[in-house]
């Protein structure tokens, strides 16, 4: 019996060894799964461009990758997000508009459809130089999928819906003009509809003067907002660029200045207070001491149309059709609202379903920068709560302080902006909402709605402002742009000292009104240090950030 047991054990060992040997005979042992993007590399391909390449994580826990987040290192261990979501599963990205001779370090993270992301990849660095050139054979992220994108040469002429193989798409990043832009790249199974040689020929016929900002691109963000972006002029003739002038077109040859000088080198501008479903056209100039460049290309965009929220009549009832009547002739009873919500930072929450009461309250209390789209009535069950939606919105506000500029900046103004119309008092809105809820849902509906609304209003009533560090000839400054409620008795503390307001030359508390832009001077003793910057309203601390971690204007 003992001999039989030993024989069975020995036989089992031989079988395991044989299986292991078979695996080695077929090839190398399987690689361990990766949980983050790996193998990130950076390559300078022109004096102003770095291309990034990486491999996707292999273990995604059943989640779907919808894009990649790209971060740039601003100081040791501190990273600033430059791309929140590439919107593409392509494992390659071109960073353009960079400074020649400056070292850039990046890392990437995969973004999932549930709005989570992986830990970051390894870091990769490169330095664009005057001798940086493209390589002969760019790496390919996937040989099986084509890429659809929009191509915009520097004169702003848009060629939409171009479809390339991934090899040609990546080769285009190397061969195109530094100021030609590729937008909204997404994988596609549709066949290619253009060629690399043809697109480069098209580009060469649509290049603008190197001394103008170009291409200027306009995109609608909401019913009342359009964002402008552009690339700085390549040729500046040794002058010091101090900002950009922004104009709106009234008619052919007729323009109105909406910002004489942005006061910084930021190539992004937001224009608010526009009318829904209206087309606007803009152009920009580079501003130098005592002079300016020729204008950029004109860029047009149409604000989003107003979509009235679906309203259910309070006493509306439905009668079941007779059994002999085809049900297709009777409208479906719908009680809820289905929509997509785009938060201020661009994060998308799709297929949200709320009750009509909650949806109507969301329209009232949401952040003005939040977009509600694809709105329809639905009989499906609700899948979210009003307080949860407002909380999601507050977690996805825009943190990059250099991205928002009001259309008509109230620079260093201590006066409130003019009030065009008197808004309806909040208390009156609540009373009307309660009356509607009484008719529709009874006492239980009142209680539920009131609690949700109070919670949502409490969460939504937050300060919305951005901060940026601005370098000037005389002294460095901190600029605060307030797009939310008035910050009363505001002071900005640098280290242990209260900063001096540039317009009043005093460090006393002051109100920062909605839509205003104010600046303070950084004390000279902190110029080469990294002090904590604190924004206070009275004694309440609203934000604390290290100076080196602040965005640069």
Coordinates of C-alpha atoms in Angstrom, one line a residue:
X1 CA 0.0 0.0 0.0
X2 CA 2.8 2.4 0.9
X3 CA 4.5 1.6 -2.4
X4 CA 1.3 2.4 -4.3
X5 CA 1.0 5.8 -2.6
X6 CA 4.6 6.7 -3.4
X7 CA 4.1 5.6 -7.0
X8 CA 1.0 7.9 -7.4
X9 CA 2.8 10.9 -5.9
X10 CA 5.8 10.3 -8.2
X11 CA 3.5 10.0 -11.2
X12 CA 1.7 13.2 -10.3
X13 CA 5.0 15.1 -10.1
X14 CA 6.0 13.8 -13.5
X15 CA 2.7 15.0 -15.0
X16 CA 3.2 18.5 -13.6
X17 CA 6.8 18.7 -14.8
X18 CA 5.6 17.5 -18.2
X19 CA 2.9 20.2 -18.4
X20 CA 5.4 22.9 -17.3
X21 CA 7.8 21.7 -19.9
X22 CA 5.1 21.9 -22.5
X23 CA 4.4 25.5 -21.6
X24 CA 8.0 26.4 -21.9
X25 CA 8.2 24.6 -25.2
X26 CA 5.3 26.6 -26.6
X27 CA 6.9 29.9 -25.7
X28 CA 7.8 32.3 -22.8
X29 CA 5.8 32.2 -19.6
X30 CA 2.7 34.5 -19.7
X31 CA 3.5 38.1 -18.6
X32 CA 2.0 39.5 -15.4
X33 CA -1.1 41.7 -15.9
X34 CA -0.5 45.5 -15.9
X35 CA -2.9 47.8 -14.0
X36 CA -1.6 51.1 -15.3
X37 CA -0.4 52.4 -18.7
X38 CA 3.2 51.2 -19.1
X39 CA 6.2 51.9 -21.3
X40 CA 5.5 55.7 -21.6
X41 CA 8.1 57.3 -23.9
X42 CA 8.5 60.9 -25.0
X43 CA 10.1 62.0 -28.2
X44 CA 10.7 65.6 -29.4
X45 CA 9.7 65.7 -33.1
X46 CA 9.9 69.4 -33.7
X47 CA 11.1 72.6 -31.9
X48 CA 7.6 72.9 -30.4
X49 CA 6.2 69.4 -30.3
X50 CA 6.7 66.2 -28.2
X51 CA 4.9 62.9 -29.0
X52 CA 4.0 60.5 -26.3
X53 CA 3.5 56.7 -26.7
X54 CA 2.5 54.1 -24.2
X55 CA 0.9 50.7 -23.8
X56 CA -2.6 50.2 -22.4
X57 CA -3.2 48.3 -19.1
X58 CA -4.1 44.7 -19.6
X59 CA -6.1 44.3 -16.3
X60 CA -9.1 46.6 -16.3
X61 CA -11.5 44.7 -13.9
X62 CA -14.2 44.5 -16.6
X63 CA -14.2 48.3 -17.0
X64 CA -14.0 50.1 -20.4
X65 CA -11.2 52.5 -21.2
X66 CA -12.7 55.7 -22.8
X67 CA -9.5 57.8 -22.9
X68 CA -6.3 58.8 -21.1
X69 CA -5.4 61.6 -18.7
X70 CA -2.1 63.3 -19.3
X71 CA -0.2 65.2 -16.6
X72 CA 2.8 67.5 -16.8
X73 CA 5.3 67.8 -13.9
X74 CA 5.5 71.4 -12.7
X75 CA 7.9 70.7 -9.8
X76 CA 9.4 67.7 -8.1
X77 CA 6.5 65.3 -7.3
X78 CA 3.9 67.9 -8.3
X79 CA 1.9 67.3 -11.6
X80 CA -0.7 69.5 -13.4
X81 CA -3.4 67.9 -15.5
X82 CA -3.1 69.2 -19.1
X83 CA -5.5 66.7 -20.7
X84 CA -8.4 65.5 -18.5
X85 CA -9.6 62.9 -21.0
X86 CA -8.1 62.4 -24.5
X87 CA -11.5 60.9 -25.6
X88 CA -9.7 58.2 -27.5
X89 CA -8.3 54.8 -26.8
X90 CA -5.3 55.5 -29.0
X91 CA -2.1 55.1 -26.9
X92 CA -0.4 58.1 -28.5
X93 CA -0.7 61.8 -28.1
X94 CA 1.0 64.9 -29.5
X95 CA 1.8 67.8 -27.1
X96 CA 2.1 70.9 -29.3
X97 CA 2.8 74.6 -28.7
X98 CA 5.8 73.9 -26.4
X99 CA 8.8 76.1 -25.8
X100 CA 12.1 75.2 -27.6
X101 CA 14.9 74.2 -25.2
X102 CA 12.5 73.6 -22.2
X103 CA 12.4 70.2 -20.5
X104 CA 9.0 68.6 -20.2
X105 CA 8.1 65.6 -18.1
X106 CA 4.8 63.7 -18.5
X107 CA 2.8 60.8 -17.1
X108 CA -0.5 59.2 -18.2
X109 CA -3.5 57.4 -16.6
X110 CA -6.3 55.4 -18.2
X111 CA -9.8 56.9 -17.8
X112 CA -12.7 54.5 -17.4
X113 CA -16.4 54.9 -18.4
X114 CA -17.4 55.1 -14.7
X115 CA -15.3 58.3 -14.3
X116 CA -12.5 56.6 -12.4
X117 CA -8.9 56.3 -13.6
X118 CA -5.9 54.2 -13.0
X119 CA -2.7 55.1 -11.1
X120 CA -0.3 57.0 -13.3
X121 CA 2.3 55.4 -15.6
X122 CA 6.0 55.9 -15.5
X123 CA 7.3 59.4 -16.2
X124 CA 8.9 60.3 -19.5
X125 CA 10.8 63.5 -20.4
X126 CA 12.0 65.2 -23.6
X127 CA 13.4 68.6 -24.6
X128 CA 12.2 70.2 -27.9
X129 CA 15.2 71.7 -29.6
X130 CA 15.9 73.5 -32.9
X131 CA 17.3 70.3 -34.3
X132 CA 14.4 68.0 -33.2
X133 CA 13.1 66.1 -36.2
X134 CA 10.7 63.3 -36.9
X135 CA 11.7 59.6 -36.9
X136 CA 11.4 57.4 -39.9
X137 CA 9.0 54.8 -38.5
X138 CA 6.7 56.0 -35.7
X139 CA 5.4 53.3 -33.4
X140 CA 1.9 52.0 -34.0
X141 CA -0.6 51.6 -31.0
X142 CA -2.9 49.1 -32.8
X143 CA -2.8 47.8 -36.4
X144 CA -6.5 46.8 -36.4
X145 CA -8.4 50.0 -36.0
X146 CA -8.6 53.2 -38.2
X147 CA -8.8 56.7 -36.7
X148 CA -11.3 59.4 -37.5
X149 CA -10.4 63.0 -36.7
X150 CA -10.8 66.6 -37.8
X151 CA -7.8 68.4 -39.3
X152 CA -7.3 72.1 -39.0
X153 CA -4.3 73.8 -40.7
X154 CA -3.1 77.2 -39.3
X155 CA -5.5 79.3 -41.4
X156 CA -8.4 77.7 -39.6
X157 CA -9.9 75.9 -42.5
X158 CA -11.5 72.7 -41.0
X159 CA -11.4 69.4 -42.8
X160 CA -13.8 67.2 -40.9
X161 CA -14.3 63.4 -40.7
X162 CA -10.8 62.4 -42.0
X163 CA -10.2 58.6 -41.6
X164 CA -6.7 57.3 -41.6
X165 CA -5.0 54.0 -40.6
X166 CA -3.3 54.4 -37.2
X167 CA 0.1 54.2 -39.0
X168 CA -0.8 57.2 -41.2
X169 CA -2.4 59.0 -38.3
X170 CA 0.7 58.8 -36.2
X171 CA 2.9 59.6 -39.2
X172 CA 0.9 62.8 -39.7
X173 CA 1.8 63.9 -36.2
X174 CA 5.4 63.8 -37.3
X175 CA 5.0 65.3 -40.7
X176 CA 2.4 68.0 -40.3
X177 CA 3.1 71.7 -39.7
X178 CA 3.6 72.4 -36.0
X179 CA 0.5 74.7 -36.0
X180 CA -1.8 72.3 -37.8
X181 CA -4.2 70.7 -35.3
X182 CA -5.8 67.2 -35.2
X183 CA -9.0 67.2 -33.1
X184 CA -11.5 64.7 -31.7
X185 CA -9.6 61.6 -32.7
X186 CA -11.6 58.4 -32.2
X187 CA -11.1 54.8 -33.3
X188 CA -13.4 53.7 -36.1
X189 CA -14.2 50.6 -38.1
X190 CA -15.1 52.7 -41.2
X191 CA -12.7 52.5 -44.2
X192 CA -10.1 55.2 -44.8
X193 CA -11.2 58.2 -46.9
X194 CA -8.0 60.2 -47.4
X195 CA -4.3 59.7 -47.8
X196 CA -1.3 61.2 -46.0
X197 CA 0.2 62.8 -49.1
X198 CA -3.2 64.4 -50.0
X199 CA -3.7 65.8 -46.5
X200 CA -0.2 67.3 -46.4
X201 CA -0.8 68.9 -49.7
X202 CA -4.1 70.3 -48.4
X203 CA -2.2 71.7 -45.4
X204 CA 0.4 73.4 -47.5
X205 CA -2.3 75.3 -49.3
X206 CA -3.9 76.5 -46.0
X207 CA -1.0 77.8 -43.9
X208 CA -1.2 81.3 -42.4
X209 CA 1.5 83.8 -41.6
X210 CA 3.8 82.6 -38.8
X211 CA 3.5 85.9 -37.1
X212 CA -0.2 85.6 -36.2
X213 CA -1.9 83.5 -33.6
X214 CA -3.3 80.5 -35.4
X215 CA -5.3 78.5 -35.8
X216 CA -8.1 80.1 -33.8
X217 CA -10.8 77.5 -32.8
X218 CA -14.2 78.3 -31.3
X219 CA -16.4 75.7 -29.5
X220 CA -19.8 76.1 -27.9
X221 CA -19.9 75.0 -24.3
X222 CA -23.5 75.8 -23.3
X223 CA -26.4 78.0 -24.4
X224 CA -24.5 81.1 -23.2
X225 CA -20.8 80.2 -23.5
X226 CA -18.2 79.8 -26.3
X227 CA -14.6 78.9 -25.6
X228 CA -11.7 80.1 -27.9
X229 CA -8.4 78.4 -28.2
X230 CA -5.4 79.1 -30.4
X231 CA -1.6 78.6 -30.8
X232 CA 0.8 81.4 -30.2
X233 CA 2.7 83.0 -33.2
X234 CA 5.9 81.2 -34.1
X235 CA 7.6 84.3 -35.4
X236 CA 7.6 87.1 -32.8
X237 CA 10.6 89.1 -34.1
X238 CA 12.3 89.2 -30.7
X239 CA 9.4 91.1 -29.1
X240 CA 8.0 90.3 -25.6
X241 CA 4.4 89.0 -26.0
X242 CA 2.3 90.6 -23.3
X243 CA -1.2 89.2 -24.1
X244 CA -3.9 88.9 -26.7
X245 CA -6.6 91.1 -28.1
X246 CA -10.0 89.5 -28.7
X247 CA -12.6 90.9 -31.1
X248 CA -16.1 89.9 -32.1
X249 CA -17.4 90.3 -35.6
X250 CA -20.6 92.4 -36.1
X251 CA -20.6 92.4 -39.9
X252 CA -18.1 92.0 -42.8
X253 CA -15.3 94.4 -41.9
X254 CA -17.0 95.5 -38.6
X255 CA -15.5 94.3 -35.3
X256 CA -15.8 95.2 -31.7
X257 CA -13.1 94.7 -29.1
X258 CA -14.2 92.6 -26.1
X259 CA -10.7 92.4 -24.5
X260 CA -8.0 94.9 -25.4
X261 CA -5.3 92.9 -23.7
X262 CA -5.7 89.6 -21.8
X263 CA -2.5 90.5 -19.9
X264 CA -0.9 87.0 -20.2
X265 CA 0.2 84.4 -22.6
X266 CA -2.7 82.0 -22.0
X267 CA -4.1 80.9 -25.3
X268 CA -7.6 80.1 -24.1
X269 CA -10.5 82.5 -23.6
X270 CA -14.1 81.9 -22.4
X271 CA -17.0 84.2 -23.5
X272 CA -20.2 84.1 -21.4
X273 CA -23.5 85.8 -21.4
X274 CA -24.4 84.9 -25.0
X275 CA -27.8 84.1 -26.5
X276 CA -28.9 80.5 -27.2
X277 CA -28.8 79.1 -30.7
X278 CA -26.8 82.1 -32.0
X279 CA -23.7 82.1 -34.2
X280 CA -20.8 84.3 -33.1
X281 CA -17.5 85.0 -35.0
X282 CA -14.2 86.0 -33.4
X283 CA -10.6 86.8 -34.2
X284 CA -7.5 87.4 -32.0
X285 CA -4.3 89.5 -32.2
X286 CA -1.0 89.0 -30.4
X287 CA -0.2 92.1 -28.3
X288 CA 3.3 93.4 -27.9
X289 CA 4.5 96.6 -26.1
X290 CA 3.2 99.4 -28.3
X291 CA 2.1 97.2 -31.2
X292 CA 0.1 94.1 -32.2
X293 CA 0.2 91.4 -34.8
X294 CA -2.1 91.0 -37.8
X295 CA -5.4 89.2 -36.9
X296 CA -5.8 85.4 -36.7
X297 CA -8.3 83.5 -38.9
X298 CA -11.9 84.1 -38.0
X299 CA -13.6 81.3 -36.0
X300 CA -17.3 80.8 -35.6
X301 CA -19.4 78.8 -33.3
X302 CA -23.2 78.5 -32.5
X303 CA -24.3 78.4 -28.9
X304 CA -26.4 75.4 -27.9
X305 CA -30.2 75.7 -28.4
X306 CA -32.5 76.0 -25.4
X307 CA -34.5 72.9 -24.8
X308 CA -37.5 73.4 -22.5
X309 CA -37.7 70.7 -19.8
X310 CA -40.6 68.3 -20.3
X311 CA -43.5 69.2 -18.0
X312 CA -46.2 66.9 -16.9
X313 CA -49.7 68.4 -16.2
X314 CA -50.5 68.0 -12.5
X315 CA -53.9 66.4 -13.0
X316 CA -53.2 64.5 -16.2
X317 CA -54.6 61.0 -16.1
X318 CA -54.4 58.2 -18.6
X319 CA -57.1 55.7 -19.5
X320 CA -56.2 52.1 -20.5
X321 CA -57.3 51.5 -24.1
X322 CA -60.0 48.8 -24.7
X323 CA -58.6 45.4 -25.4
X324 CA -59.6 45.5 -29.0
X325 CA -57.8 48.8 -29.6
X326 CA -54.2 48.5 -30.9
X327 CA -51.9 49.8 -28.2
X328 CA -49.7 51.5 -30.7
X329 CA -52.3 54.3 -31.1
X330 CA -52.1 55.3 -27.4
X331 CA -49.2 57.4 -26.2
X332 CA -46.9 55.9 -23.6
X333 CA -47.3 57.3 -20.1
X334 CA -44.0 58.9 -19.2
X335 CA -43.3 60.3 -15.8
X336 CA -39.5 60.7 -15.6
X337 CA -36.8 62.5 -17.5
X338 CA -33.7 61.0 -19.1
X339 CA -30.7 63.1 -20.1
X340 CA -26.9 63.4 -20.3
X341 CA -25.0 65.7 -17.9
X342 CA -21.6 67.2 -18.8
X343 CA -19.9 68.7 -15.7
X344 CA -17.8 71.9 -15.9
X345 CA -14.6 69.9 -16.4
X346 CA -16.0 67.9 -19.3
X347 CA -16.8 64.7 -17.4
X348 CA -19.9 63.0 -18.9
X349 CA -22.6 61.3 -16.9
X350 CA -24.8 59.6 -19.4
X351 CA -28.4 58.3 -19.3
X352 CA -29.4 59.9 -16.0
X353 CA -33.0 59.4 -15.1
X354 CA -34.7 61.7 -12.6
X355 CA -38.3 62.5 -11.7
X356 CA -39.7 65.6 -13.5
X357 CA -39.7 67.6 -10.2
X358 CA -36.1 66.8 -9.6
X359 CA -35.1 67.6 -13.1
X360 CA -36.8 71.0 -13.0
X361 CA -35.0 71.8 -9.8
X362 CA -31.7 70.7 -11.3
X363 CA -32.2 73.2 -14.2
X364 CA -32.6 76.0 -11.6
X365 CA -29.8 75.2 -9.2
X366 CA -27.1 73.6 -11.4
X367 CA -23.8 75.3 -12.1
X368 CA -24.2 77.5 -15.2
X369 CA -21.3 75.7 -16.8
X370 CA -23.0 72.3 -16.5
X371 CA -24.6 71.1 -19.7
X372 CA -27.8 69.0 -19.9
X373 CA -28.3 67.3 -23.3
X374 CA -30.2 64.5 -25.1
X375 CA -33.2 65.3 -22.9
X376 CA -36.3 63.0 -23.4
X377 CA -39.2 61.7 -21.4
X378 CA -39.1 58.1 -20.3
X379 CA -41.2 55.6 -18.4
X380 CA -38.0 53.9 -17.1
X381 CA -37.2 53.9 -13.4
X382 CA -35.2 56.7 -11.9
X383 CA -31.5 55.8 -11.3
X384 CA -30.2 58.8 -9.4
X385 CA -31.0 61.4 -6.8
X386 CA -30.9 65.2 -7.2
X387 CA -28.5 65.6 -4.3
X388 CA -26.2 63.0 -5.8
X389 CA -26.1 64.8 -9.2
X390 CA -25.3 68.1 -7.6
X391 CA -22.6 66.4 -5.6
X392 CA -21.1 64.9 -8.8
X393 CA -21.2 68.3 -10.4
X394 CA -19.3 69.9 -7.5
X395 CA -16.6 67.2 -7.6
X396 CA -16.0 68.0 -11.3
X397 CA -15.6 71.7 -11.4
X398 CA -12.8 73.2 -13.5
X399 CA -9.6 73.4 -11.4
X400 CA -7.3 74.7 -14.1
X401 CA -7.2 78.4 -13.4
X402 CA -5.7 79.5 -16.7
X403 CA -8.7 78.3 -18.7
X404 CA -11.4 80.8 -17.8
X405 CA -11.6 84.4 -18.8
X406 CA -14.8 86.4 -18.7
X407 CA -15.9 88.0 -22.0
X408 CA -15.7 91.6 -20.7
X409 CA -13.2 91.3 -17.7
X410 CA -13.7 93.6 -14.8
X411 CA -10.0 93.8 -14.1
X412 CA -9.2 94.7 -10.5
X413 CA -12.7 96.1 -10.2
X414 CA -14.2 96.4 -6.7
X415 CA -17.6 97.3 -8.1
X416 CA -20.3 94.7 -8.8
X417 CA -21.2 94.0 -12.4
X418 CA -24.3 95.7 -13.8
X419 CA -27.5 93.7 -13.1
X420 CA -29.6 93.3 -16.3
X421 CA -32.6 91.8 -14.8
X422 CA -33.9 91.1 -11.3
X423 CA -33.8 87.3 -10.7
X424 CA -36.7 85.6 -9.0
X425 CA -36.2 85.3 -5.3
X426 CA -35.1 81.8 -4.1
X427 CA -37.9 81.7 -1.5
X428 CA -40.5 82.4 -4.2
X429 CA -39.1 79.6 -6.4
X430 CA -39.3 77.2 -3.4
X431 CA -42.9 78.2 -2.7
X432 CA -43.9 77.7 -6.4
X433 CA -42.1 74.3 -6.4
X434 CA -43.9 73.3 -3.2
X435 CA -47.3 74.2 -4.7
X436 CA -46.5 72.2 -7.8
X437 CA -45.4 69.2 -5.7
X438 CA -48.6 69.4 -3.7
X439 CA -50.7 69.0 -6.8
X440 CA -48.6 66.3 -8.3
X441 CA -47.5 64.1 -5.4
X442 CA -49.2 65.0 -2.2
X443 CA -47.7 65.4 1.2
X444 CA -45.1 62.7 0.7
X445 CA -44.0 64.3 -2.5
X446 CA -43.6 67.6 -0.7
X447 CA -41.4 66.2 2.0
X448 CA -39.2 64.3 -0.4
X449 CA -38.8 67.2 -2.8
X450 CA -38.2 69.7 -0.1
X451 CA -35.5 67.7 1.6
X452 CA -33.8 67.0 -1.7
X453 CA -34.0 70.6 -2.8
X454 CA -32.6 71.9 0.4
X455 CA -29.7 69.4 0.3
X456 CA -29.0 70.2 -3.3
X457 CA -29.1 74.0 -2.8
X458 CA -26.8 73.6 0.2
X459 CA -24.3 71.6 -1.9
X460 CA -24.6 73.8 -5.0
X461 CA -24.1 77.0 -3.1
X462 CA -20.3 76.9 -3.4
X463 CA -17.7 79.4 -4.4
X464 CA -16.5 79.1 -8.0
X465 CA -13.2 80.9 -8.6
X466 CA -9.9 80.2 -10.2
X467 CA -6.4 81.3 -9.3
X468 CA -3.2 81.7 -11.4
X469 CA 0.3 83.0 -10.9
X470 CA 1.2 85.8 -13.3
X471 CA 4.8 87.0 -14.0
X472 CA 5.2 90.6 -14.9
X473 CA 8.2 92.9 -15.4
X474 CA 7.8 94.6 -12.0
X475 CA 6.6 91.9 -9.6
X476 CA 4.8 88.5 -9.7
X477 CA 1.1 88.5 -9.0
X478 CA -1.7 86.2 -8.1
X479 CA -4.8 86.7 -10.2
X480 CA -8.3 85.5 -8.9
X481 CA -11.2 85.1 -11.4
X482 CA -14.6 84.7 -9.7
X483 CA -17.3 83.0 -11.7
X484 CA -19.5 82.2 -8.7
X485 CA -21.1 84.0 -5.8
X486 CA -19.5 87.2 -4.4
X487 CA -16.6 86.4 -2.1
X488 CA -17.2 88.9 0.8
X489 CA -14.3 90.4 2.7
X490 CA -11.7 88.5 0.7
X491 CA -8.0 88.4 1.6
X492 CA -5.2 86.5 0.0
X493 CA -2.5 85.3 2.4
X494 CA 1.0 84.5 1.1
X495 CA 2.9 82.7 3.8
X496 CA 2.1 84.8 6.9
X497 CA 1.6 88.1 5.1
X498 CA -1.6 89.5 3.5
X499 CA -1.0 90.4 -0.1
X500 CA -1.6 93.9 -1.4
X501 CA -4.3 94.4 -4.0
X502 CA -2.9 95.9 -7.2
X503 CA -5.7 98.5 -7.7
X504 CA -5.9 99.8 -4.2
X505 CA -2.3 99.2 -3.0
X506 CA -3.7 98.1 0.4
X507 CA -4.1 94.7 2.0
X508 CA -7.5 95.3 3.6
X509 CA -10.3 92.8 2.9
X510 CA -12.5 93.5 -0.1
X511 CA -15.4 92.0 -2.0
X512 CA -14.7 89.9 -5.1
X513 CA -17.9 90.2 -7.2
X514 CA -19.1 87.6 -9.6
X515 CA -17.5 88.1 -13.0
X516 CA -14.7 90.2 -11.7
X517 CA -10.9 89.6 -12.0
X518 CA -8.6 90.9 -9.3
X519 CA -4.9 90.7 -8.6
X520 CA -2.6 90.9 -5.6
X521 CA 1.2 91.3 -5.5
X522 CA 3.4 88.5 -4.1
X523 CA 5.7 89.9 -1.5
X524 CA 9.2 90.1 -2.8
X525 CA 10.6 87.9 0.0
X526 CA 8.5 85.0 -1.3
X527 CA 9.6 85.3 -4.9
X528 CA 12.0 82.4 -4.8
X529 CA 10.1 80.4 -2.2
X530 CA 7.1 78.1 -2.2
X531 CA 4.8 79.6 0.4
X532 CA 1.2 78.5 1.1
X533 CA -1.4 80.7 -0.6
X534 CA -4.6 81.0 1.3
X535 CA -7.9 82.6 0.1
X536 CA -10.2 83.7 2.9
X537 CA -13.6 85.2 3.2
X538 CA -13.6 86.9 6.5
X539 CA -12.2 84.2 8.8
X540 CA -13.3 81.3 6.6
X541 CA -10.6 79.6 4.6
X542 CA -11.9 78.9 1.0
X543 CA -8.8 77.5 -0.6
X544 CA -5.2 76.7 0.3
X545 CA -2.6 75.9 -2.3
X546 CA 1.2 76.0 -2.6
X547 CA 2.5 78.7 -4.8
X548 CA 4.5 76.3 -7.1
X549 CA 1.4 74.2 -7.5
X550 CA -0.6 77.1 -8.9
X551 CA -1.3 77.4 -12.6
X552 CA 0.7 80.0 -14.5
X553 CA -1.0 82.8 -16.5

